[in-house]
Amino acid sequence: MADWTETELSALRRAYASGTTRVSYDGKSVDYGSAEDLLARIRTIERAIAGATRPLPVAGLAGFSRGDR
């Protein structure tokens, strides 16, 4: 996973909301081909950040017995 930051995500959201495809943050600047490309990048980062903060699922093994065997 890349080291995405909330700063980058905020800059992407601001650019998308303003209708521009050029994003600048932390001294970096990126031009996206379209608003759809920009939105796809936003969704990718959101999923990565959410996945990093979501607790891992707990797996268990269910067992049962009839008791007479």
PDB file of N, CA and C in Angstrom:
ATOM      1  N   MET A   1       0.844  -1.185   0.000  1.00  0.00           N
ATOM      2  CA  MET A   1       0.000   0.000   0.000  1.00  0.00           C
ATOM      3  C   MET A   1       0.882   1.240   0.000  1.00  0.00           C
ATOM      4  N   ALA A   2       0.501   2.206  -0.760  1.00  0.00           N
ATOM      5  CA  ALA A   2       1.215   3.484  -0.797  1.00  0.00           C
ATOM      6  C   ALA A   2       0.874   4.285   0.460  1.00  0.00           C
ATOM      7  N   ASP A   3       1.701   5.252   0.745  1.00  0.00           N
ATOM      8  CA  ASP A   3       1.483   6.082   1.922  1.00  0.00           C
ATOM      9  C   ASP A   3       0.637   7.292   1.563  1.00  0.00           C
ATOM     10  N   TRP A   4      -0.659   7.078   1.435  1.00  0.00           N
ATOM     11  CA  TRP A   4      -1.562   8.177   1.145  1.00  0.00           C
ATOM     12  C   TRP A   4      -1.865   8.904   2.441  1.00  0.00           C
ATOM     13  N   THR A   5      -2.116  10.199   2.304  1.00  0.00           N
ATOM     14  CA  THR A   5      -2.388  10.999   3.497  1.00  0.00           C
ATOM     15  C   THR A   5      -3.751  11.661   3.370  1.00  0.00           C
ATOM     16  N   GLU A   6      -4.253  12.099   4.496  1.00  0.00           N
ATOM     17  CA  GLU A   6      -5.505  12.850   4.507  1.00  0.00           C
ATOM     18  C   GLU A   6      -5.345  14.167   3.740  1.00  0.00           C
ATOM     19  N   THR A   7      -4.123  14.730   3.753  1.00  0.00           N
ATOM     20  CA  THR A   7      -3.852  15.965   3.014  1.00  0.00           C
ATOM     21  C   THR A   7      -4.071  15.748   1.525  1.00  0.00           C
ATOM     22  N   GLU A   8      -3.547  14.629   1.012  1.00  0.00           N
ATOM     23  CA  GLU A   8      -3.720  14.312  -0.401  1.00  0.00           C
ATOM     24  C   GLU A   8      -5.196  14.083  -0.718  1.00  0.00           C
ATOM     25  N   LEU A   9      -5.874  13.335   0.123  1.00  0.00           N
ATOM     26  CA  LEU A   9      -7.290  13.050  -0.104  1.00  0.00           C
ATOM     27  C   LEU A   9      -8.116  14.331  -0.070  1.00  0.00           C
ATOM     28  N   SER A  10      -7.828  15.216   0.853  1.00  0.00           N
ATOM     29  CA  SER A  10      -8.543  16.494   0.932  1.00  0.00           C
ATOM     30  C   SER A  10      -8.321  17.331  -0.320  1.00  0.00           C
ATOM     31  N   ALA A  11      -7.078  17.359  -0.797  1.00  0.00           N
ATOM     32  CA  ALA A  11      -6.765  18.125  -2.017  1.00  0.00           C
ATOM     33  C   ALA A  11      -7.517  17.549  -3.213  1.00  0.00           C
ATOM     34  N   LEU A  12      -7.573  16.229  -3.315  1.00  0.00           N
ATOM     35  CA  LEU A  12      -8.301  15.591  -4.409  1.00  0.00           C
ATOM     36  C   LEU A  12      -9.791  15.918  -4.347  1.00  0.00           C
ATOM     37  N   ARG A  13     -10.349  15.864  -3.154  1.00  0.00           N
ATOM     38  CA  ARG A  13     -11.785  16.184  -2.990  1.00  0.00           C
ATOM     39  C   ARG A  13     -12.079  17.637  -3.352  1.00  0.00           C
ATOM     40  N   ARG A  14     -11.193  18.547  -2.932  1.00  0.00           N
ATOM     41  CA  ARG A  14     -11.387  19.969  -3.269  1.00  0.00           C
ATOM     42  C   ARG A  14     -11.342  20.183  -4.773  1.00  0.00           C
ATOM     43  N   ALA A  15     -10.379  19.539  -5.424  1.00  0.00           N
ATOM     44  CA  ALA A  15     -10.252  19.679  -6.877  1.00  0.00           C
ATOM     45  C   ALA A  15     -11.494  19.129  -7.572  1.00  0.00           C
ATOM     46  N   TYR A  16     -11.965  17.984  -7.140  1.00  0.00           N
ATOM     47  CA  TYR A  16     -13.153  17.372  -7.754  1.00  0.00           C
ATOM     48  C   TYR A  16     -14.372  18.272  -7.559  1.00  0.00           C
ATOM     49  N   ALA A  17     -14.521  18.811  -6.350  1.00  0.00           N
ATOM     50  CA  ALA A  17     -15.666  19.674  -6.060  1.00  0.00           C
ATOM     51  C   ALA A  17     -15.627  20.964  -6.870  1.00  0.00           C
ATOM     52  N   SER A  18     -14.430  21.461  -7.171  1.00  0.00           N
ATOM     53  CA  SER A  18     -14.316  22.706  -7.932  1.00  0.00           C
ATOM     54  C   SER A  18     -14.350  22.478  -9.439  1.00  0.00           C
ATOM     55  N   GLY A  19     -14.308  21.212  -9.864  1.00  0.00           N
ATOM     56  CA  GLY A  19     -14.399  20.913 -11.286  1.00  0.00           C
ATOM     57  C   GLY A  19     -13.077  20.958 -12.032  1.00  0.00           C
ATOM     58  N   THR A  20     -11.975  20.985 -11.315  1.00  0.00           N
ATOM     59  CA  THR A  20     -10.669  21.005 -11.961  1.00  0.00           C
ATOM     60  C   THR A  20     -10.043  19.616 -11.891  1.00  0.00           C
ATOM     61  N   THR A  21      -9.104  19.346 -12.777  1.00  0.00           N
ATOM     62  CA  THR A  21      -8.428  18.049 -12.770  1.00  0.00           C
ATOM     63  C   THR A  21      -6.961  18.178 -12.386  1.00  0.00           C
ATOM     64  N   ARG A  22      -6.535  19.375 -12.009  1.00  0.00           N
ATOM     65  CA  ARG A  22      -5.162  19.594 -11.546  1.00  0.00           C
ATOM     66  C   ARG A  22      -5.186  19.690 -10.026  1.00  0.00           C
ATOM     67  N   VAL A  23      -4.356  18.849  -9.384  1.00  0.00           N
ATOM     68  CA  VAL A  23      -4.323  18.780  -7.927  1.00  0.00           C
ATOM     69  C   VAL A  23      -2.923  19.112  -7.444  1.00  0.00           C
ATOM     70  N   SER A  24      -2.839  19.987  -6.441  1.00  0.00           N
ATOM     71  CA  SER A  24      -1.554  20.335  -5.843  1.00  0.00           C
ATOM     72  C   SER A  24      -1.644  20.155  -4.333  1.00  0.00           C
ATOM     73  N   TYR A  25      -0.619  19.508  -3.768  1.00  0.00           N
ATOM     74  CA  TYR A  25      -0.539  19.317  -2.322  1.00  0.00           C
ATOM     75  C   TYR A  25       0.903  18.992  -1.973  1.00  0.00           C
ATOM     76  N   ASP A  26       1.347  19.393  -0.818  1.00  0.00           N
ATOM     77  CA  ASP A  26       2.693  19.108  -0.320  1.00  0.00           C
ATOM     78  C   ASP A  26       3.789  19.365  -1.353  1.00  0.00           C
ATOM     79  N   GLY A  27       3.651  20.431  -2.143  1.00  0.00           N
ATOM     80  CA  GLY A  27       4.654  20.768  -3.137  1.00  0.00           C
ATOM     81  C   GLY A  27       4.612  19.909  -4.393  1.00  0.00           C
ATOM     82  N   LYS A  28       3.604  19.058  -4.504  1.00  0.00           N
ATOM     83  CA  LYS A  28       3.452  18.190  -5.676  1.00  0.00           C
ATOM     84  C   LYS A  28       2.261  18.660  -6.485  1.00  0.00           C
ATOM     85  N   SER A  29       2.281  18.363  -7.769  1.00  0.00           N
ATOM     86  CA  SER A  29       1.174  18.728  -8.630  1.00  0.00           C
ATOM     87  C   SER A  29       0.917  17.585  -9.610  1.00  0.00           C
ATOM     88  N   VAL A  30      -0.352  17.221  -9.766  1.00  0.00           N
ATOM     89  CA  VAL A  30      -0.733  16.115 -10.643  1.00  0.00           C
ATOM     90  C   VAL A  30      -1.905  16.566 -11.509  1.00  0.00           C
ATOM     91  N   ASP A  31      -1.826  16.255 -12.800  1.00  0.00           N
ATOM     92  CA  ASP A  31      -2.936  16.509 -13.724  1.00  0.00           C
ATOM     93  C   ASP A  31      -3.624  15.182 -14.024  1.00  0.00           C
ATOM     94  N   TYR A  32      -4.923  15.123 -13.810  1.00  0.00           N
ATOM     95  CA  TYR A  32      -5.703  13.932 -14.124  1.00  0.00           C
ATOM     96  C   TYR A  32      -6.389  14.152 -15.467  1.00  0.00           C
ATOM     97  N   GLY A  33      -6.581  13.081 -16.222  1.00  0.00           N
ATOM     98  CA  GLY A  33      -7.140  13.182 -17.565  1.00  0.00           C
ATOM     99  C   GLY A  33      -8.582  13.626 -17.593  1.00  0.00           C
ATOM    100  N   SER A  34      -9.337  13.262 -16.562  1.00  0.00           N
ATOM    101  CA  SER A  34     -10.752  13.608 -16.524  1.00  0.00           C
ATOM    102  C   SER A  34     -11.240  13.598 -15.084  1.00  0.00           C
ATOM    103  N   ALA A  35     -12.451  14.092 -14.890  1.00  0.00           N
ATOM    104  CA  ALA A  35     -13.054  14.080 -13.562  1.00  0.00           C
ATOM    105  C   ALA A  35     -13.269  12.640 -13.094  1.00  0.00           C
ATOM    106  N   GLU A  36     -13.544  11.738 -14.048  1.00  0.00           N
ATOM    107  CA  GLU A  36     -13.738  10.327 -13.695  1.00  0.00           C
ATOM    108  C   GLU A  36     -12.442   9.713 -13.165  1.00  0.00           C
ATOM    109  N   ASP A  37     -11.310  10.089 -13.779  1.00  0.00           N
ATOM    110  CA  ASP A  37     -10.011   9.614 -13.305  1.00  0.00           C
ATOM    111  C   ASP A  37      -9.742  10.122 -11.891  1.00  0.00           C
ATOM    112  N   LEU A  38     -10.057  11.366 -11.661  1.00  0.00           N
ATOM    113  CA  LEU A  38      -9.866  11.972 -10.352  1.00  0.00           C
ATOM    114  C   LEU A  38     -10.751  11.278  -9.314  1.00  0.00           C
ATOM    115  N   LEU A  39     -11.995  11.041  -9.653  1.00  0.00           N
ATOM    116  CA  LEU A  39     -12.914  10.379  -8.729  1.00  0.00           C
ATOM    117  C   LEU A  39     -12.455   8.945  -8.444  1.00  0.00           C
ATOM    118  N   ALA A  40     -11.947   8.260  -9.446  1.00  0.00           N
ATOM    119  CA  ALA A  40     -11.441   6.901  -9.246  1.00  0.00           C
ATOM    120  C   ALA A  40     -10.276   6.911  -8.257  1.00  0.00           C
ATOM    121  N   ARG A  41      -9.410   7.903  -8.359  1.00  0.00           N
ATOM    122  CA  ARG A  41      -8.278   8.026  -7.431  1.00  0.00           C
ATOM    123  C   ARG A  41      -8.776   8.287  -6.013  1.00  0.00           C
ATOM    124  N   ILE A  42      -9.779   9.143  -5.875  1.00  0.00           N
ATOM    125  CA  ILE A  42     -10.362   9.432  -4.565  1.00  0.00           C
ATOM    126  C   ILE A  42     -10.906   8.147  -3.957  1.00  0.00           C
ATOM    127  N   ARG A  43     -11.653   7.383  -4.723  1.00  0.00           N
ATOM    128  CA  ARG A  43     -12.254   6.138  -4.223  1.00  0.00           C
ATOM    129  C   ARG A  43     -11.176   5.117  -3.834  1.00  0.00           C
ATOM    130  N   THR A  44     -10.109   5.041  -4.620  1.00  0.00           N
ATOM    131  CA  THR A  44      -9.018   4.120  -4.313  1.00  0.00           C
ATOM    132  C   THR A  44      -8.389   4.455  -2.970  1.00  0.00           C
ATOM    133  N   ILE A  45      -8.125   5.731  -2.748  1.00  0.00           N
ATOM    134  CA  ILE A  45      -7.505   6.153  -1.488  1.00  0.00           C
ATOM    135  C   ILE A  45      -8.460   5.954  -0.320  1.00  0.00           C
ATOM    136  N   GLU A  46      -9.745   6.276  -0.527  1.00  0.00           N
ATOM    137  CA  GLU A  46     -10.729   6.069   0.541  1.00  0.00           C
ATOM    138  C   GLU A  46     -10.792   4.600   0.956  1.00  0.00           C
ATOM    139  N   ARG A  47     -10.802   3.692  -0.033  1.00  0.00           N
ATOM    140  CA  ARG A  47     -10.842   2.257   0.289  1.00  0.00           C
ATOM    141  C   ARG A  47      -9.586   1.828   1.025  1.00  0.00           C
ATOM    142  N   ALA A  48      -8.440   2.325   0.597  1.00  0.00           N
ATOM    143  CA  ALA A  48      -7.174   1.954   1.241  1.00  0.00           C
ATOM    144  C   ALA A  48      -7.121   2.445   2.679  1.00  0.00           C
ATOM    145  N   ILE A  49      -7.554   3.678   2.899  1.00  0.00           N
ATOM    146  CA  ILE A  49      -7.545   4.229   4.255  1.00  0.00           C
ATOM    147  C   ILE A  49      -8.554   3.491   5.130  1.00  0.00           C
ATOM    148  N   ALA A  50      -9.736   3.223   4.593  1.00  0.00           N
ATOM    149  CA  ALA A  50     -10.755   2.501   5.360  1.00  0.00           C
ATOM    150  C   ALA A  50     -10.285   1.084   5.684  1.00  0.00           C
ATOM    151  N   GLY A  51      -9.613   0.439   4.733  1.00  0.00           N
ATOM    152  CA  GLY A  51      -9.114  -0.912   4.957  1.00  0.00           C
ATOM    153  C   GLY A  51      -8.014  -0.957   6.002  1.00  0.00           C
ATOM    154  N   ALA A  52      -7.239   0.090   6.074  1.00  0.00           N
ATOM    155  CA  ALA A  52      -6.145   0.140   7.041  1.00  0.00           C
ATOM    156  C   ALA A  52      -6.659   0.370   8.452  1.00  0.00           C
ATOM    157  N   THR A  53      -7.816   0.988   8.596  1.00  0.00           N
ATOM    158  CA  THR A  53      -8.340   1.286   9.928  1.00  0.00           C
ATOM    159  C   THR A  53      -9.405   0.296  10.377  1.00  0.00           C
ATOM    160  N   ARG A  54      -9.880  -0.536   9.459  1.00  0.00           N
ATOM    161  CA  ARG A  54     -10.913  -1.520   9.797  1.00  0.00           C
ATOM    162  C   ARG A  54     -10.275  -2.680  10.542  1.00  0.00           C
ATOM    163  N   PRO A  55     -10.871  -3.123  11.637  1.00  0.00           N
ATOM    164  CA  PRO A  55     -10.303  -4.275  12.343  1.00  0.00           C
ATOM    165  C   PRO A  55     -10.435  -5.542  11.494  1.00  0.00           C
ATOM    166  N   LEU A  56      -9.501  -6.428  11.672  1.00  0.00           N
ATOM    167  CA  LEU A  56      -9.542  -7.676  10.935  1.00  0.00           C
ATOM    168  C   LEU A  56     -10.705  -8.540  11.425  1.00  0.00           C
ATOM    169  N   PRO A  57     -11.348  -9.269  10.532  1.00  0.00           N
ATOM    170  CA  PRO A  57     -12.447 -10.134  10.958  1.00  0.00           C
ATOM    171  C   PRO A  57     -11.929 -11.303  11.791  1.00  0.00           C
ATOM    172  N   VAL A  58     -12.760 -11.748  12.684  1.00  0.00           N
ATOM    173  CA  VAL A  58     -12.417 -12.879  13.525  1.00  0.00           C
ATOM    174  C   VAL A  58     -13.073 -14.114  12.927  1.00  0.00           C
ATOM    175  N   ALA A  59     -12.258 -15.119  12.663  1.00  0.00           N
ATOM    176  CA  ALA A  59     -12.781 -16.359  12.099  1.00  0.00           C
ATOM    177  C   ALA A  59     -12.825 -17.412  13.197  1.00  0.00           C
ATOM    178  N   GLY A  60     -13.838 -18.241  13.165  1.00  0.00           N
ATOM    179  CA  GLY A  60     -13.951 -19.299  14.157  1.00  0.00           C
ATOM    180  C   GLY A  60     -14.388 -20.584  13.478  1.00  0.00           C
ATOM    181  N   LEU A  61     -14.326 -21.645  14.216  1.00  0.00           N
ATOM    182  CA  LEU A  61     -14.724 -22.935  13.723  1.00  0.00           C
ATOM    183  C   LEU A  61     -15.874 -23.419  14.591  1.00  0.00           C
ATOM    184  N   ALA A  62     -17.011 -23.612  13.970  1.00  0.00           N
ATOM    185  CA  ALA A  62     -18.172 -24.102  14.716  1.00  0.00           C
ATOM    186  C   ALA A  62     -18.125 -25.617  14.794  1.00  0.00           C
ATOM    187  N   GLY A  63     -18.499 -26.142  15.903  1.00  0.00           N
ATOM    188  CA  GLY A  63     -18.544 -27.583  16.067  1.00  0.00           C
ATOM    189  C   GLY A  63     -19.791 -27.974  16.835  1.00  0.00           C
ATOM    190  N   PHE A  64     -20.214 -29.199  16.649  1.00  0.00           N
ATOM    191  CA  PHE A  64     -21.382 -29.681  17.369  1.00  0.00           C
ATOM    192  C   PHE A  64     -21.280 -31.186  17.540  1.00  0.00           C
ATOM    193  N   SER A  65     -22.017 -31.671  18.457  1.00  0.00           N
ATOM    194  CA  SER A  65     -22.035 -33.100  18.711  1.00  0.00           C
ATOM    195  C   SER A  65     -23.451 -33.513  19.068  1.00  0.00           C
ATOM    196  N   ARG A  66     -23.848 -34.695  18.591  1.00  0.00           N
ATOM    197  CA  ARG A  66     -25.181 -35.207  18.918  1.00  0.00           C
ATOM    198  C   ARG A  66     -25.201 -35.728  20.340  1.00  0.00           C
ATOM    199  N   GLY A  67     -24.067 -36.043  20.898  1.00  0.00           N
ATOM    200  CA  GLY A  67     -23.984 -36.484  22.284  1.00  0.00           C
ATOM    201  C   GLY A  67     -24.143 -37.976  22.480  1.00  0.00           C
ATOM    202  N   ASP A  68     -24.698 -38.696  21.496  1.00  0.00           N
ATOM    203  CA  ASP A  68     -24.905 -40.127  21.686  1.00  0.00           C
ATOM    204  C   ASP A  68     -23.883 -40.973  20.941  1.00  0.00           C
ATOM    205  N   ARG A  69     -22.914 -40.407  20.346  1.00  0.00           N
ATOM    206  CA  ARG A  69     -21.904 -41.164  19.593  1.00  0.00           C
ATOM    207  C   ARG A  69     -20.519 -40.803  19.991  1.00  0.00           C
TER     208      ARG A  69
END
